[in-house]
Amino acid sequence: MDLKIYKDKQEVAEQFSSYFVDQLKDKDAFHVALSGGSTPKIVFDVLADNFADKVDWSNVHFYWGDERCVPPSDDESNYKMTVEHLFSKIEVPKENINRILGEKNPVNEAMRYANLLEIDLDRVEKTPQFDLVILGMGDDGHTASIFPHEIELWDSQDHCVVATHPDSGQKRVSINGKVINAAKEVAFLVTGASKAEKVKAVVEKTEGSDAYPASLVNPSSGNLVWFLDKEAAAKLNQNPS
Ligand code: 6PG
């Protein structure tokens, strides 16, 4: 596990953008699963501002680790957020953007998206393998849209599952734990003081931390990196940087 701790969200965004672009080097086709929520917004802004014309985006194939079951025009849509903060500012072919159809029936869409991943991506032991899965983490220790009250979905046989937000009841479509842990590399993007308690629990594997889906992130490749700001890392026993 590689812990990278930076002073603030801006520095995390700059460092993550450089890391992401480094990952693309010499790759004819790079398949990445994006995270949603609010944390990626500044990262996508910096990626677009600093690298829009420095990357051949036709080599990058975008997917999502999870989506809210809302139309693409809805402010809750991870797709909409990504269009506003990234896609609207870079030259990426439309066919490289593989969004989860949040407006469709969740069960059918989970099956369709799993099928798409199984066709588009290489597979390891029948599990679709991303080059990179980007994950966020909620204050409750959820990741992608696998929440503590439905942690059994992590080991679902279905590569994409239907989940339910514990407070809003909002339906979500999410990749499962097998797909996350089959990735060549997994990167957590986590900032802000509200995440510090769960960052400590998950990184230091404190008692009871196995109740948090984020604690189950353990890619078989061994390639797991955390991008944290000082606030999110504040409760860690030792600060490596
Ligand atoms: C989503 C996400 C989810 C997110 C965390 C953190 O669709 O909500 O993919 O897993 O990464 O909830 O969200 P914030 O970045 O908004 O804190």
Coordinates of C-alpha atoms and ligand atoms in Angstrom, one line a residue:
M1 CA 0.0 0.0 0.0
D2 CA 1.5 3.3 -1.1
L3 CA 0.3 6.3 1.0
K4 CA 0.7 9.7 -0.6
I5 CA -0.2 12.6 1.6
Y6 CA -0.3 16.2 0.3
K7 CA -1.1 19.5 2.0
D8 CA -4.5 20.2 0.5
K9 CA -7.2 19.2 -2.1
Q10 CA -5.4 21.3 -4.8
E11 CA -2.1 19.6 -4.3
V12 CA -3.8 16.2 -4.3
A13 CA -5.5 17.1 -7.6
E14 CA -2.2 18.2 -9.2
Q15 CA -0.3 15.1 -8.0
F16 CA -3.1 12.7 -8.9
S17 CA -3.4 14.3 -12.4
S18 CA 0.4 13.8 -13.0
Y19 CA 0.1 10.2 -11.7
F20 CA -2.8 9.5 -14.0
V21 CA -1.1 10.9 -17.1
D22 CA 2.0 8.8 -16.2
Q23 CA -0.1 5.7 -16.1
L24 CA -1.2 6.4 -19.7
K25 CA 2.4 6.5 -21.1
D26 CA 3.1 4.1 -23.9
K27 CA -0.5 2.6 -23.6
D28 CA -2.4 2.2 -26.8
A29 CA -5.6 1.4 -24.9
F30 CA -6.1 2.3 -21.2
H31 CA -9.3 1.3 -19.4
V32 CA -10.1 3.3 -16.3
A33 CA -13.1 3.2 -13.9
L34 CA -13.8 6.6 -12.5
S35 CA -15.1 7.4 -9.1
G36 CA -18.0 9.8 -8.5
G37 CA -19.2 12.1 -5.7
S38 CA -17.6 15.5 -5.1
T39 CA -13.9 14.7 -4.6
P40 CA -13.0 14.1 -8.3
K41 CA -14.4 17.5 -9.4
I42 CA -11.2 19.5 -8.6
V43 CA -9.1 16.6 -9.9
F44 CA -10.9 16.5 -13.3
D45 CA -10.6 20.3 -13.5
V46 CA -6.8 20.2 -12.9
L47 CA -6.4 17.2 -15.3
A48 CA -8.2 19.2 -18.0
D49 CA -6.4 22.5 -17.3
N50 CA -2.9 20.9 -17.2
F51 CA -3.1 18.0 -19.7
A52 CA -6.0 18.6 -22.2
D53 CA -3.6 19.0 -25.1
K54 CA -0.8 16.8 -23.8
V55 CA -2.7 13.5 -23.8
D56 CA -4.0 11.4 -26.8
W57 CA -7.4 10.8 -25.2
S58 CA -8.4 8.4 -28.0
N59 CA -6.3 5.8 -26.1
V60 CA -8.3 6.3 -22.9
H61 CA -11.5 4.4 -22.4
F62 CA -13.6 5.7 -19.6
Y63 CA -16.0 3.7 -17.4
W64 CA -17.5 4.3 -13.9
G65 CA -17.1 2.2 -10.7
D66 CA -20.6 3.3 -9.8
E67 CA -23.5 5.6 -10.8
R68 CA -26.6 7.0 -9.2
C69 CA -29.8 5.7 -10.8
V70 CA -30.8 9.2 -12.1
P71 CA -30.9 10.6 -15.6
P72 CA -27.6 12.0 -17.1
S73 CA -29.1 15.5 -16.8
D74 CA -29.5 15.2 -13.0
D75 CA -27.2 17.0 -10.7
E76 CA -26.7 13.8 -8.8
S77 CA -25.3 12.1 -12.0
N78 CA -21.6 11.1 -11.8
Y79 CA -21.6 11.2 -15.6
K80 CA -22.9 14.8 -15.6
M81 CA -20.3 15.8 -13.1
T82 CA -17.5 14.3 -15.3
V83 CA -18.8 16.0 -18.4
E84 CA -18.8 19.4 -16.7
H85 CA -15.4 19.0 -15.1
L86 CA -13.5 16.9 -17.7
F87 CA -15.1 15.7 -20.9
S88 CA -16.3 19.1 -22.0
K89 CA -12.7 20.4 -21.8
I90 CA -10.8 17.5 -23.6
E91 CA -10.9 15.9 -27.1
V92 CA -12.1 12.4 -26.2
P93 CA -14.0 10.3 -28.8
K94 CA -17.7 9.7 -27.7
E95 CA -17.2 6.0 -28.2
N96 CA -14.5 6.1 -25.4
I97 CA -17.1 7.2 -22.8
N98 CA -19.0 4.2 -21.4
R99 CA -21.5 5.6 -19.0
I100 CA -23.8 3.6 -16.7
L101 CA -27.3 4.4 -17.9
G102 CA -28.6 5.7 -14.6
E103 CA -32.0 6.4 -16.1
K104 CA -32.7 2.7 -16.9
N105 CA -34.1 -0.1 -14.8
P106 CA -31.2 -0.7 -12.2
V107 CA -31.3 -4.5 -12.4
N108 CA -31.2 -4.6 -16.2
E109 CA -28.6 -1.9 -16.3
A110 CA -26.3 -3.7 -13.9
M111 CA -26.5 -6.8 -16.2
R112 CA -25.9 -4.7 -19.3
Y113 CA -22.9 -2.9 -17.8
A114 CA -21.4 -6.2 -16.5
N115 CA -21.8 -7.6 -20.0
L116 CA -20.1 -4.6 -21.5
L117 CA -17.1 -4.9 -19.1
E118 CA -16.9 -8.6 -19.9
I119 CA -16.7 -7.8 -23.6
D120 CA -14.5 -4.7 -23.6
L121 CA -11.9 -5.6 -20.9
D122 CA -9.3 -8.3 -20.6
R123 CA -10.2 -10.9 -17.9
V124 CA -8.4 -12.5 -15.1
E125 CA -10.1 -15.7 -13.9
K126 CA -13.3 -14.6 -15.7
T127 CA -13.2 -11.2 -14.0
P128 CA -13.0 -8.1 -16.1
Q129 CA -9.7 -6.3 -15.5
F130 CA -9.3 -2.5 -15.5
D131 CA -5.9 -0.9 -15.9
L132 CA -6.9 1.5 -13.1
V133 CA -9.9 1.7 -10.8
I134 CA -10.2 5.1 -9.0
L135 CA -12.2 4.9 -5.8
G136 CA -13.5 7.4 -3.3
M137 CA -14.6 6.6 0.2
G138 CA -17.6 7.8 2.1
D139 CA -17.6 9.1 5.8
D140 CA -19.2 5.7 6.5
G141 CA -16.4 3.7 4.9
H142 CA -18.3 2.8 1.8
T143 CA -16.5 2.7 -1.6
A144 CA -17.9 2.7 -5.1
S145 CA -21.5 2.1 -4.1
I146 CA -20.9 -0.8 -1.8
F147 CA -22.2 0.4 1.6
P148 CA -21.7 -1.1 5.1
H149 CA -25.3 -2.2 5.4
E150 CA -25.0 -4.2 2.1
I151 CA -21.4 -5.3 2.4
E152 CA -22.3 -8.8 1.1
L153 CA -22.6 -7.2 -2.3
W154 CA -18.8 -7.1 -2.4
D155 CA -18.6 -10.8 -3.0
S156 CA -21.6 -11.0 -5.4
Q157 CA -21.2 -13.3 -8.3
D158 CA -22.5 -10.5 -10.6
H159 CA -19.7 -8.1 -11.7
C160 CA -22.1 -5.2 -11.4
V161 CA -24.7 -5.0 -8.6
V162 CA -27.7 -2.8 -7.6
A163 CA -27.1 -1.1 -4.3
T164 CA -29.2 1.2 -2.1
H165 CA -28.0 4.4 -0.4
P166 CA -28.5 3.9 3.3
D167 CA -30.0 7.4 4.0
S168 CA -31.7 8.5 0.7
G169 CA -32.7 5.0 -0.5
Q170 CA -31.3 6.1 -3.9
K171 CA -30.6 3.1 -6.1
R172 CA -27.0 2.8 -7.4
V173 CA -25.3 0.5 -9.9
S174 CA -21.8 -0.5 -8.8
I175 CA -19.0 -2.8 -9.8
N176 CA -18.4 -5.5 -7.2
G177 CA -15.3 -6.3 -5.1
K178 CA -14.0 -8.9 -7.5
V179 CA -13.8 -6.3 -10.3
I180 CA -12.1 -3.8 -8.0
N181 CA -9.5 -6.3 -6.7
A182 CA -8.8 -7.7 -10.2
A183 CA -7.6 -4.3 -11.4
K184 CA -4.0 -3.8 -12.4
E185 CA -3.9 -0.8 -10.1
V186 CA -6.3 0.8 -7.6
A187 CA -6.1 4.4 -6.5
F188 CA -8.1 5.9 -3.6
L189 CA -8.8 9.6 -3.9
V190 CA -9.9 10.8 -0.4
T191 CA -9.8 14.3 1.0
G192 CA -11.2 16.2 3.9
A193 CA -11.4 15.9 7.7
S194 CA -14.7 14.0 7.7
K195 CA -12.9 11.0 6.2
A196 CA -10.0 10.9 8.8
E197 CA -11.6 8.4 11.1
K198 CA -12.4 5.9 8.4
V199 CA -9.0 6.4 6.7
K200 CA -7.3 5.5 10.0
A201 CA -9.5 2.5 10.5
V202 CA -9.1 1.2 6.9
V203 CA -5.4 1.9 6.5
E204 CA -4.3 0.7 10.0
K205 CA -6.9 -2.1 10.0
T206 CA -8.2 -1.2 13.4
E207 CA -10.7 -3.4 15.2
G208 CA -14.0 -3.5 13.5
S209 CA -12.6 -2.0 10.3
D210 CA -13.7 -5.1 8.3
A211 CA -17.2 -3.7 8.5
Y212 CA -16.2 -1.0 6.1
P213 CA -16.3 -2.0 2.4
A214 CA -13.2 0.2 1.7
S215 CA -11.2 -2.2 4.0
L216 CA -11.9 -5.0 1.5
V217 CA -9.9 -3.2 -1.3
N218 CA -6.9 -5.4 -1.8
P219 CA -5.9 -5.8 -5.4
S220 CA -4.3 -9.1 -6.3
S221 CA -1.7 -7.1 -8.2
G222 CA -0.6 -5.5 -4.9
N223 CA -0.9 -2.1 -6.6
L224 CA -2.9 0.1 -4.2
V225 CA -2.2 3.8 -3.8
W226 CA -3.9 6.3 -1.5
F227 CA -4.0 10.0 -2.5
L228 CA -4.8 11.9 0.7
D229 CA -4.8 15.4 1.9
K230 CA -3.4 16.3 5.4
E231 CA -7.0 16.5 6.8
A232 CA -8.0 13.1 5.7
A233 CA -4.6 11.7 7.0
A234 CA -4.8 13.6 10.2
K235 CA -5.5 10.5 12.5
L236 CA -3.0 8.2 10.9
N237 CA -0.4 7.0 13.5
Q238 CA 2.5 7.9 11.3
N239 CA 2.7 10.5 8.5
P240 CA 5.1 9.0 5.8
S241 CA 5.7 12.3 3.9
Ligands
6PG1 C1 -20.5 8.1 -5.5 C2 -19.2 7.5 -5.4 C3 -18.8 7.2 -3.9 C4 -17.9 8.4 -3.5 C5 -17.9 8.6 -2.0 C6 -17.1 9.8 -1.6 O1 -21.1 7.9 -6.6 O2 -21.0 8.7 -4.6 O3 -18.5 6.9 -6.3 O4 -18.2 6.1 -3.7 O5 -16.6 8.2 -4.0 O6 -19.2 8.7 -1.6 O7 -17.9 10.9 -2.0 P1 -17.3 12.4 -1.9 O8 -16.2 12.5 -2.8 O9 -18.5 13.2 -2.3 O10 -17.0 12.6 -0.4

